[in-house]
XYZ file of C-alpha atoms in Angstrom:
653
model
C 10.188 26.261 -47.734
C 7.584 24.517 -49.851
C 4.613 26.408 -51.279
C 2.205 24.812 -48.747
C 4.502 25.815 -45.895
C 4.721 29.385 -47.158
C 0.920 29.474 -47.260
C 0.709 27.999 -43.761
C 3.116 30.567 -42.342
C 1.302 33.463 -43.997
C -2.006 32.226 -42.614
C -0.513 31.775 -39.165
C 0.961 35.268 -39.260
C -2.448 36.739 -40.031
C -4.084 34.721 -37.265
C -1.443 35.786 -34.731
C -2.031 39.429 -35.554
C -5.739 38.825 -35.206
C -5.116 37.317 -31.780
C -3.154 40.378 -30.761
C -6.211 42.438 -31.694
C -8.373 40.200 -29.499
C -9.757 37.729 -32.037
C -9.340 33.925 -31.895
C -8.155 33.930 -28.287
C -9.306 31.376 -25.751
C -12.557 32.637 -24.343
C -13.100 32.589 -20.629
C -13.041 28.851 -19.932
C -16.387 27.258 -19.250
C -16.926 25.962 -15.747
C -14.990 22.765 -15.136
C -17.239 19.744 -14.619
C -15.453 18.199 -11.667
C -17.746 15.220 -11.039
C -15.351 12.847 -12.797
C -12.157 11.791 -10.998
C -9.772 10.330 -13.580
C -7.377 7.591 -12.450
C -3.796 8.637 -11.725
C -1.295 7.621 -14.363
C 1.728 8.114 -12.093
C 2.610 5.048 -10.020
C 3.402 7.289 -7.033
C 6.290 7.625 -4.611
C 6.518 4.122 -3.155
C 10.127 3.072 -2.683
C 11.589 6.589 -2.798
C 13.967 7.752 -0.071
C 12.097 10.659 1.497
C 15.321 12.289 2.710
C 16.531 12.744 -0.865
C 13.344 14.564 -1.888
C 12.880 16.635 1.235
C 16.487 17.788 0.892
C 15.863 18.818 -2.720
C 12.616 20.538 -1.730
C 14.344 22.419 1.093
C 16.875 23.788 -1.370
C 14.056 24.990 -3.604
C 12.272 26.673 -0.723
C 15.548 28.380 0.183
C 15.735 29.786 -3.335
C 18.460 27.461 -4.596
C 17.586 26.314 -8.087
C 20.385 25.625 -10.581
C 19.713 26.471 -14.209
C 22.269 25.085 -16.679
C 25.618 26.740 -15.864
C 24.128 28.797 -13.002
C 24.393 27.200 -9.586
C 21.357 29.179 -8.496
C 18.914 31.143 -10.588
C 18.201 33.887 -8.066
C 16.370 34.741 -4.901
C 12.697 34.351 -4.046
C 10.109 35.521 -4.865
C 10.484 34.066 -8.325
C 10.550 36.410 -11.309
C 9.115 34.244 -14.052
C 9.690 36.629 -16.970
C 13.332 37.321 -16.095
C 16.367 35.597 -17.585
C 18.468 34.668 -14.537
C 21.680 34.638 -16.577
C 21.609 38.179 -17.974
C 19.082 39.733 -15.600
C 16.958 40.933 -18.532
C 13.204 40.930 -17.943
C 11.180 40.247 -21.065
C 8.261 42.569 -21.856
C 4.748 41.534 -20.897
C 3.430 42.071 -24.406
C 1.553 39.687 -26.700
C 3.643 36.535 -26.418
C 3.489 35.139 -29.934
C 5.013 38.315 -31.367
C 7.944 38.501 -28.946
C 11.216 37.820 -30.763
C 12.596 35.276 -28.310
C 15.753 34.919 -30.407
C 16.714 38.528 -29.688
C 18.935 38.561 -26.606
C 18.370 42.287 -26.210
C 14.655 41.659 -25.665
C 14.538 38.440 -23.611
C 18.126 37.712 -22.580
C 19.065 34.060 -23.043
C 15.707 32.451 -23.727
C 16.927 28.984 -22.726
C 17.667 30.246 -19.211
C 14.335 32.068 -19.025
C 12.233 29.149 -20.228
C 13.895 26.368 -18.235
C 12.446 27.291 -14.775
C 9.062 27.895 -16.434
C 8.843 24.236 -17.385
C 8.055 23.700 -13.676
C 9.994 20.495 -13.173
C 10.567 21.702 -9.606
C 6.792 21.697 -8.987
C 7.061 17.911 -9.144
C 9.958 17.856 -6.659
C 7.908 19.829 -4.133
C 4.902 17.585 -4.768
C 7.034 14.465 -4.262
C 8.351 15.792 -0.967
C 4.779 16.492 0.170
C 3.505 13.086 -0.981
C 6.290 11.384 0.991
C 5.931 13.386 4.202
C 2.591 15.255 4.180
C 4.562 18.235 5.433
C 2.540 21.347 4.617
C 5.682 23.428 4.074
C 6.266 21.722 0.748
C 2.666 22.275 -0.264
C 3.055 25.933 0.699
C 6.207 26.174 -1.430
C 4.338 24.759 -4.394
C 1.377 27.074 -3.799
C 3.620 30.140 -3.632
C 5.269 29.314 -6.941
C 2.009 28.467 -8.654
C 0.252 31.619 -7.469
C 3.160 33.843 -8.476
C 3.317 32.238 -11.916
C -0.410 32.682 -12.542
C -0.140 36.312 -11.461
C 2.991 37.198 -13.436
C 2.209 35.258 -16.622
C -1.335 36.168 -17.672
C -2.617 34.608 -20.871
C -1.502 35.401 -23.599
C 1.255 37.850 -22.596
C 4.971 37.533 -22.076
C 7.689 35.074 -23.134
C 5.948 32.122 -21.491
C 3.157 32.437 -24.029
C 5.506 32.430 -27.021
C 6.256 28.712 -27.438
C 3.735 25.891 -27.675
C 6.427 23.349 -26.749
C 7.202 25.125 -23.478
C 3.489 25.222 -22.686
C 3.252 21.490 -23.413
C 6.106 20.610 -21.043
C 4.540 22.805 -18.374
C 1.243 20.878 -18.700
C 3.056 17.553 -18.276
C 4.673 18.690 -15.022
C 1.479 20.314 -13.797
C -0.277 17.004 -14.392
C 2.231 15.045 -12.313
C 2.237 17.606 -9.495
C -1.589 17.688 -9.527
C -1.736 13.906 -9.068
C 0.915 13.762 -6.354
C -0.746 16.404 -4.172
C -4.159 14.779 -4.371
C -5.937 16.125 -7.433
C -9.012 18.311 -7.208
C -9.496 17.468 -3.517
C -5.926 18.361 -2.585
C -5.145 20.146 0.657
C -3.462 22.681 -1.620
C -6.887 24.077 -2.403
C -8.263 23.714 1.111
C -5.580 26.055 2.405
C -5.602 28.474 -0.529
C -9.314 28.379 -1.195
C -11.240 27.245 -4.241
C -10.107 30.346 -6.093
C -6.625 28.921 -6.671
C -8.039 25.719 -8.108
C -10.287 27.696 -10.461
C -7.429 29.934 -11.604
C -5.169 26.936 -12.148
C -7.846 25.093 -14.123
C -8.522 28.225 -16.189
C -4.826 28.393 -17.071
C -4.758 24.668 -17.918
C -7.642 25.150 -20.336
C -5.943 28.160 -21.916
C -2.658 26.280 -22.202
C -4.419 23.500 -24.121
C -6.230 26.020 -26.333
C -2.977 27.900 -26.951
C -1.154 24.744 -28.063
C -4.084 23.331 -30.043
C -4.130 26.439 -32.236
C -0.339 26.830 -32.436
C 0.992 23.380 -33.302
C 4.378 23.261 -35.043
C 3.902 22.291 -38.675
C 5.914 21.545 -41.832
C 9.684 22.066 -41.388
C 9.177 22.929 -37.706
C 7.216 19.754 -36.959
C 10.042 17.969 -35.166
C 10.258 17.190 -31.439
C 8.255 20.379 -30.846
C 5.118 18.861 -32.353
C 5.573 15.714 -30.252
C 5.939 17.724 -27.032
C 2.996 19.946 -27.874
C 0.693 17.020 -28.634
C 1.875 15.179 -25.512
C 1.027 18.204 -23.371
C -2.517 18.426 -24.741
C -3.138 14.681 -24.592
C -1.870 14.346 -21.011
C -3.957 17.374 -20.033
C -7.051 15.703 -21.489
C -6.315 12.542 -19.482
C -5.651 14.437 -16.252
C -8.378 17.078 -16.438
C -11.311 15.654 -18.479
C -13.481 18.492 -17.267
C -14.341 20.129 -20.598
C -15.773 18.581 -23.757
C -13.439 20.709 -25.871
C -10.365 19.394 -24.090
C -11.507 15.813 -24.646
C -11.828 16.578 -28.343
C -8.414 18.268 -28.451
C -6.965 15.273 -26.587
C -8.264 12.844 -29.209
C -6.681 14.981 -31.923
C -3.395 15.126 -29.972
C -3.384 11.339 -29.654
C -3.636 11.024 -33.448
C -0.774 13.502 -33.833
C 1.383 11.456 -31.461
C 0.699 8.218 -33.314
C 1.486 9.865 -36.658
C 4.625 11.563 -35.300
C 5.947 8.326 -33.810
C 5.958 6.857 -37.310
C 7.010 9.963 -39.203
C 9.809 11.083 -36.875
C 11.349 7.676 -36.188
C 13.296 5.603 -38.690
C 12.029 2.013 -39.018
C 15.120 0.842 -37.101
C 14.271 3.024 -34.077
C 16.608 5.980 -34.603
C 14.969 9.366 -34.139
C 15.116 11.238 -37.449
C 16.622 14.330 -35.852
C 19.881 12.323 -35.628
C 20.508 13.570 -32.098
C 20.841 11.152 -29.178
C 19.673 13.704 -26.603
C 16.456 14.203 -28.567
C 15.987 10.430 -28.744
C 15.774 10.595 -24.948
C 13.568 13.697 -25.031
C 10.879 12.364 -27.370
C 10.946 8.919 -25.762
C 9.792 10.562 -22.544
C 6.912 12.263 -24.354
C 5.923 8.996 -26.039
C 6.112 6.907 -22.863
C 4.402 9.448 -20.583
C 1.566 9.849 -23.089
C 1.158 6.103 -23.470
C 0.986 5.605 -19.694
C -1.537 8.433 -19.322
C -3.630 6.989 -22.117
C -3.517 3.474 -20.694
C -4.786 4.707 -17.316
C -7.693 6.469 -19.030
C -8.643 3.543 -21.246
C -7.115 5.215 -24.307
C -4.589 2.542 -25.242
C -2.193 3.431 -28.027
C -1.883 1.105 -31.037
C 0.659 -1.692 -31.051
C 2.744 0.017 -33.746
C 3.243 3.001 -31.430
C 4.530 0.766 -28.631
C 6.761 -1.074 -31.109
C 8.315 2.247 -32.104
C 9.128 2.965 -28.462
C 10.696 -0.476 -28.084
C 12.869 -0.045 -31.200
C 13.993 3.387 -29.984
C 15.125 1.775 -26.733
C 16.971 -0.916 -28.682
C 19.033 1.815 -30.342
C 19.975 3.368 -26.991
C 20.875 -0.085 -25.699
C 23.154 -0.655 -28.693
C 25.144 2.586 -28.484
C 25.553 2.616 -24.669
C 28.918 1.303 -23.510
C 29.505 -1.009 -20.565
C 29.910 1.968 -18.187
C 26.619 3.539 -19.309
C 28.179 6.236 -21.526
C 26.184 7.328 -24.560
C 27.717 9.233 -27.512
C 26.771 12.911 -27.730
C 25.723 12.662 -31.387
C 23.821 15.704 -32.674
C 22.374 18.538 -30.633
C 21.811 18.464 -26.872
C 20.482 21.215 -24.612
C 20.021 19.406 -21.264
C 16.310 19.466 -22.010
C 14.194 17.139 -19.891
C 10.455 16.636 -19.926
C 10.336 15.633 -16.263
C 12.747 15.251 -13.366
C 11.230 12.473 -11.311
C 14.538 11.380 -9.802
C 16.798 13.363 -7.490
C 19.321 10.542 -7.195
C 22.904 11.707 -7.446
C 23.885 9.123 -10.068
C 20.688 9.372 -12.129
C 21.188 8.851 -15.867
C 18.230 9.487 -18.200
C 19.411 6.879 -20.708
C 19.888 4.091 -18.174
C 16.543 5.082 -16.675
C 14.789 4.688 -20.011
C 16.271 1.210 -20.417
C 15.069 0.246 -16.931
C 11.579 1.488 -17.766
C 11.708 -0.370 -21.071
C 12.856 -3.572 -19.374
C 9.674 -3.543 -17.276
C 7.293 -2.344 -19.991
C 8.476 -4.830 -22.625
C 9.929 -7.603 -20.461
C 13.282 -7.070 -22.186
C 15.785 -8.702 -19.879
C 18.764 -7.482 -21.921
C 17.760 -3.890 -21.145
C 18.139 -4.718 -17.456
C 21.640 -6.098 -17.952
C 24.782 -4.014 -17.665
C 24.359 -0.527 -16.237
C 20.559 -0.264 -16.145
C 19.276 0.058 -12.573
C 15.878 0.538 -10.994
C 15.883 4.294 -10.454
C 13.284 6.570 -8.898
C 11.942 7.830 -12.200
C 11.120 4.275 -13.257
C 9.551 3.622 -9.841
C 7.336 6.698 -10.240
C 6.217 5.762 -13.738
C 5.715 1.997 -13.719
C 6.480 0.884 -10.161
C 9.274 -1.438 -9.165
C 7.429 -4.648 -8.401
C 8.518 -6.469 -11.572
C 12.093 -5.212 -11.599
C 13.602 -8.015 -9.537
C 12.126 -10.683 -11.789
C 13.374 -8.939 -14.916
C 16.799 -8.181 -13.452
C 17.275 -11.765 -12.230
C 16.739 -12.984 -15.785
C 18.992 -10.264 -17.214
C 20.835 -11.314 -20.327
C 19.090 -12.435 -23.469
C 19.705 -11.138 -26.955
C 22.875 -9.243 -27.849
C 22.396 -5.628 -28.912
C 21.704 -4.936 -32.534
C 24.790 -3.857 -34.455
C 23.268 -2.214 -37.543
C 20.772 0.635 -37.754
C 20.796 1.141 -41.526
C 17.909 3.623 -41.705
C 19.306 5.907 -39.031
C 22.804 5.251 -40.331
C 24.629 3.989 -37.219
C 26.793 0.886 -37.040
C 28.438 -0.669 -33.977
C 31.844 -2.270 -34.392
C 33.815 -3.951 -31.654
C 34.146 -7.058 -29.574
C 33.058 -8.491 -26.245
C 30.269 -5.929 -26.038
C 28.874 -5.680 -22.526
C 31.998 -7.109 -20.891
C 34.436 -5.159 -18.724
C 37.009 -5.165 -21.521
C 34.750 -4.383 -24.442
C 35.783 -2.331 -27.467
C 32.829 -0.357 -28.843
C 33.013 1.891 -31.905
C 29.894 3.671 -33.213
C 30.219 4.792 -36.846
C 27.939 7.388 -38.432
C 26.693 7.164 -42.009
C 23.296 8.681 -41.366
C 21.315 11.616 -42.736
C 22.118 15.132 -41.540
C 18.809 15.584 -39.729
C 15.032 15.789 -40.024
C 13.168 17.593 -42.790
C 14.550 20.488 -44.802
C 16.140 22.505 -42.001
C 17.667 19.491 -40.164
C 17.634 21.740 -37.101
C 19.444 19.511 -34.607
C 21.827 17.611 -36.878
C 25.601 18.086 -36.985
C 27.952 17.895 -39.990
C 29.381 14.587 -38.761
C 29.140 12.196 -41.713
C 31.545 9.222 -41.375
C 32.541 10.296 -37.886
C 32.883 7.721 -35.129
C 33.305 7.500 -31.362
C 35.412 4.919 -29.543
C 34.998 3.522 -26.032
C 37.299 0.904 -24.509
C 36.452 -0.930 -21.275
C 33.835 1.721 -20.521
C 36.270 4.629 -20.990
C 35.374 7.111 -23.685
C 38.527 7.730 -25.713
C 37.524 9.394 -28.995
C 34.362 11.430 -28.447
C 31.816 13.644 -30.082
C 32.493 16.954 -28.271
C 28.813 17.878 -27.804
C 26.859 21.086 -28.423
C 27.534 23.836 -25.841
C 25.224 26.640 -27.085
C 22.005 27.298 -29.017
C 20.584 30.788 -29.573
C 23.508 32.816 -28.263
C 27.222 32.740 -29.103
C 26.838 31.913 -32.818
C 30.586 31.400 -33.247
C 30.570 28.508 -30.797
C 27.300 27.208 -32.167
C 28.899 27.044 -35.607
C 32.024 25.306 -34.293
C 30.394 22.552 -32.239
C 27.999 21.526 -35.006
C 30.660 21.804 -37.720
C 32.713 19.045 -39.320
C 35.929 20.116 -37.586
C 34.400 19.205 -34.211
C 33.913 15.559 -35.174
C 36.169 12.555 -35.766
C 35.941 12.683 -39.521
C 37.641 14.379 -42.494
C 37.333 18.071 -43.304
C 38.187 19.291 -46.806
C 39.482 22.810 -47.543
C 38.469 23.956 -44.062
C 34.770 23.630 -44.949
C 31.844 21.830 -43.359
C 30.394 18.842 -45.198
C 26.978 20.504 -45.011
C 26.345 24.245 -45.280
C 25.047 26.014 -42.179
C 22.346 28.620 -42.652
C 21.762 29.792 -39.091
C 21.598 28.398 -35.599
C 18.928 25.847 -36.508
C 19.129 25.545 -40.263
C 21.228 23.819 -42.890
C 21.177 25.084 -46.471
C 22.784 22.019 -48.038
C 22.760 18.491 -46.678
C 25.575 16.005 -47.149
C 24.122 12.623 -48.103
C 25.915 9.727 -46.413
C 25.429 6.039 -46.985
C 26.812 2.732 -45.792
C 28.381 0.625 -48.523
C 29.421 -2.347 -46.401
C 28.951 -3.565 -42.851
C 29.879 -6.922 -41.453
C 30.778 -8.151 -38.001
C 31.998 -11.326 -36.401
C 33.251 -12.442 -33.015
C 36.534 -10.542 -33.210
C 36.435 -8.635 -36.499
C 34.068 -5.922 -37.778
C 34.139 -4.013 -41.051
C 32.387 -0.808 -42.134
C 32.617 1.264 -45.314
C 30.654 4.436 -46.002
C 30.815 7.547 -48.126
C 29.209 10.966 -48.441
C 28.820 13.626 -51.134
C 29.091 16.748 -48.977
C 32.113 18.074 -50.852
C 30.828 17.411 -54.360
C 29.546 20.988 -54.249
C 33.136 22.229 -54.656
C 34.381 23.463 -58.007
C 36.512 20.336 -58.069
C 34.124 17.793 -56.493
C 35.417 15.530 -53.728
C 33.847 12.274 -52.551
C 34.957 11.033 -49.141
C 34.905 7.291 -48.520
C 35.934 5.816 -45.160
C 36.623 2.170 -44.359
C 37.015 1.001 -40.752
C 38.233 -2.500 -39.921
C 38.346 -3.583 -36.276
C 40.254 -6.806 -35.710
C 40.581 -7.643 -32.014
C 42.403 -4.668 -30.455
C 43.468 -3.078 -33.740
C 41.404 -0.588 -35.713
C 42.449 0.457 -39.211
C 40.880 3.511 -40.871
C 41.340 4.210 -44.573
C 40.069 7.572 -45.856
C 39.811 7.787 -49.629
C 39.352 11.204 -51.271
C 38.242 10.958 -54.892
C 38.953 14.190 -56.745
C 40.952 15.642 -59.633
C 42.520 18.819 -58.265
C 44.358 20.069 -55.171
C 42.767 20.084 -51.727
C 43.719 20.496 -48.085
C 42.498 17.533 -46.040
C 42.296 17.301 -42.245
C 41.699 14.153 -40.236
C 40.147 15.386 -36.985
C 40.597 13.557 -33.678
C 38.818 14.593 -30.480
C 39.800 12.952 -27.197
C 37.838 12.745 -23.974
C 38.660 15.431 -21.451
C 39.654 12.581 -19.117
C 42.469 11.417 -21.411
C 46.129 12.264 -21.001
C 47.427 12.737 -24.519
C 51.027 12.739 -25.766
C 52.281 13.283 -29.305
C 55.519 12.102 -30.865
C 55.874 12.547 -34.597
C 52.682 11.165 -36.118
C 51.984 8.873 -33.145
C 49.421 9.869 -30.522
C 49.070 8.047 -27.215
C 45.946 8.655 -25.127
C 45.661 7.168 -21.635
C 42.685 7.004 -19.318
C 43.018 4.811 -16.267
C 43.955 1.312 -17.416
C 43.077 2.049 -21.057
C 45.581 3.243 -23.602
C 45.076 3.812 -27.299
C 47.878 4.495 -29.759
C 46.809 6.358 -32.898
C 49.208 6.547 -35.852
C 49.160 8.096 -39.288
C 50.750 5.597 -41.691
C 51.980 8.180 -44.196
C 53.810 11.491 -43.856
C 51.681 14.313 -42.472
C 52.331 17.869 -43.653
C 51.215 19.456 -40.392
C 49.712 18.437 -37.063
C 47.563 21.054 -35.349
C 47.015 20.553 -31.642
C 44.361 22.503 -29.770
C 43.535 22.432 -26.070
C 40.926 24.842 -24.755
C 41.527 27.204 -27.681
C 39.299 30.202 -28.335
C 41.032 31.350 -31.517
C 40.745 29.195 -33.489
C 37.947 27.446 -31.582
C 38.826 23.873 -30.730
C 39.986 21.535 -28.009
C 36.774 21.441 -25.998
C 34.196 18.939 -24.791
C 30.739 20.122 -23.722
C 28.811 17.647 -21.601
C 26.369 20.227 -20.257
C 24.547 23.064 -21.912
C 26.552 26.300 -21.727
C 29.534 24.517 -20.146
C 32.678 23.471 -21.988
C 35.805 21.737 -20.667
C 39.282 21.814 -22.239
C 40.276 18.604 -24.005
C 42.799 17.529 -26.617
C 41.935 17.893 -30.300
C 44.425 17.003 -33.030
C 44.228 17.586 -36.761
C 46.417 15.665 -39.240
C 46.712 17.986 -42.240
C 47.648 16.733 -45.709
C 47.669 18.240 -49.163
C 46.289 15.935 -51.845
C 46.167 16.254 -55.602
C 43.861 13.797 -57.295
C 42.508 10.664 -55.656
C 44.384 9.804 -52.456
C 44.293 7.348 -49.556
C 45.115 8.304 -45.978
C 45.577 5.504 -43.459
C 45.343 5.577 -39.674
C 45.644 2.771 -37.130
C 44.463 2.656 -33.526
C 45.803 0.077 -31.071
C 43.640 -0.491 -27.990
C 45.215 -1.847 -24.798
C 43.913 -2.492 -21.286
C 46.404 -2.744 -18.430
C 44.552 -5.115 -16.137
C 47.359 -5.113 -13.566
C 47.254 -1.321 -13.259
C 43.510 -1.313 -12.738
C 43.582 -4.161 -10.230
C 46.492 -2.680 -8.283
C 44.760 0.683 -7.996
C 41.199 -0.395 -7.302
C 41.381 -4.036 -6.250
C 39.036 -5.089 -9.073
C 38.166 -3.988 -12.562
C 36.029 -0.838 -12.346
């Protein structure tokens, strides 16, 4: 940490201890001045299928609420301070001093916090807005009252994280609007006391965040979510002068963070695709709330959002698959859609198509989903979708370090390869980055063939946390069994590999990329890894050059989708998925081939597409011993059996 950060953390520690003693806390909120009725910033529920939302609401009322790997988090009444996975109930002590990383104290904090984000409040509010059935309002009231009773400010695990408080405010804001605001029947049935208690908690949430913003090396997506929560609260409940002032400050933080945390090419600096989605929601929701309140964000802020969407558009394959680059924890700001086939990335592109009149965003797999309907309405979608097409996706994101090779992008028989020569992550700790320099993913005809295996775990199971973020879990080269960058804990890296692109060029049928990184120059005998990838029609050639003087063990790591059938003969690997087949060959003798499938010891052969869930898949490692500078060559042949696909399905999928 820098000297200013050390000073900041010491000062914060003293303040927190003062708060525990009763100083600096939010005073009893002043009376809310309810004369002003701010305009709603949610478009509403027009166009939603009421049956979908009443069905979801009925499941919630019946106590069925999945949380990550749990199909249901437990029975009613809700226990808000209990981790539904381990059954551990966190103590109701001063929240900021609870060690939420200690599983003995709080259980698995991810499982505890997730229901407390109150995304399901919005589901119940949607069901009520669609039907005016008081049962859904009663379900919302029961949850709200129990939360206010069980989670008094500032005690317990739900007063430990400013980000969690910010997300809660966002969902409270949406639910508040959908049930009718300050004049809602929710308060007619429960009495004015519930409205006063809810407003008191809203004020205290904003105060809590305002005086607990993430700063310095922790000022990543957390700061964005915290500022978004305060700003949206100020737009929704402009009932206190202090909150208006805090909202103006939060707006400035959002504008600054949009520039600071986003590369000029639109890639989020945390180098994690899931967090690109996460912060885009905060940025867009805040901008819509501000626009409704006459607090328009500057053009540069909107341009950042548009560039971020361009990056998602570029890396999404024709089937709507997005590489799982960097960390992912299934974290969502809101859940405005209950559609079975909802995809947050396609949804963002649909929203962006309407907001920016970008017809190419509406092409391919983007569809008008319920989340987009709720945020911006669907009136303009048909016009945008009819004109779908326009500019081809960008191929190069040099600041973020991602490069798209391939041909016929957007067609049913596209080849799309995304190569990584980007930074490890954001700021000194690079919390959500993975040691994946010069890795790539490959999709053919919308089938993911070579994949990034994902994340799986965060605070618990450190062995798996270390594996999934390590170099061996990515389609790149590992030297001497070591990671390119040095891990220093679940959310910290002690040494960052620096990667760079040396060459990138693409044409109609041929693309070329060359990059290198210095992650292994820390070794006693330094090693520089350079990788060249040439894609020429259906053939991909990879040349890995290791520049060194001494002896090293080198592994080329290959991770296949869990949907692939993989066979190995000598140094030739054939992977098949539906009509797509790739043939991967090492062009020189290989000392050893390690094959892992669902292995616990050593860890390997897994794909994790959901938090806390992993699925067996094929991983292969070509192991060579090198002495001095060496070249290792691999080819991949991509084939699509059109007859097989047509015979099975009638048409190309």
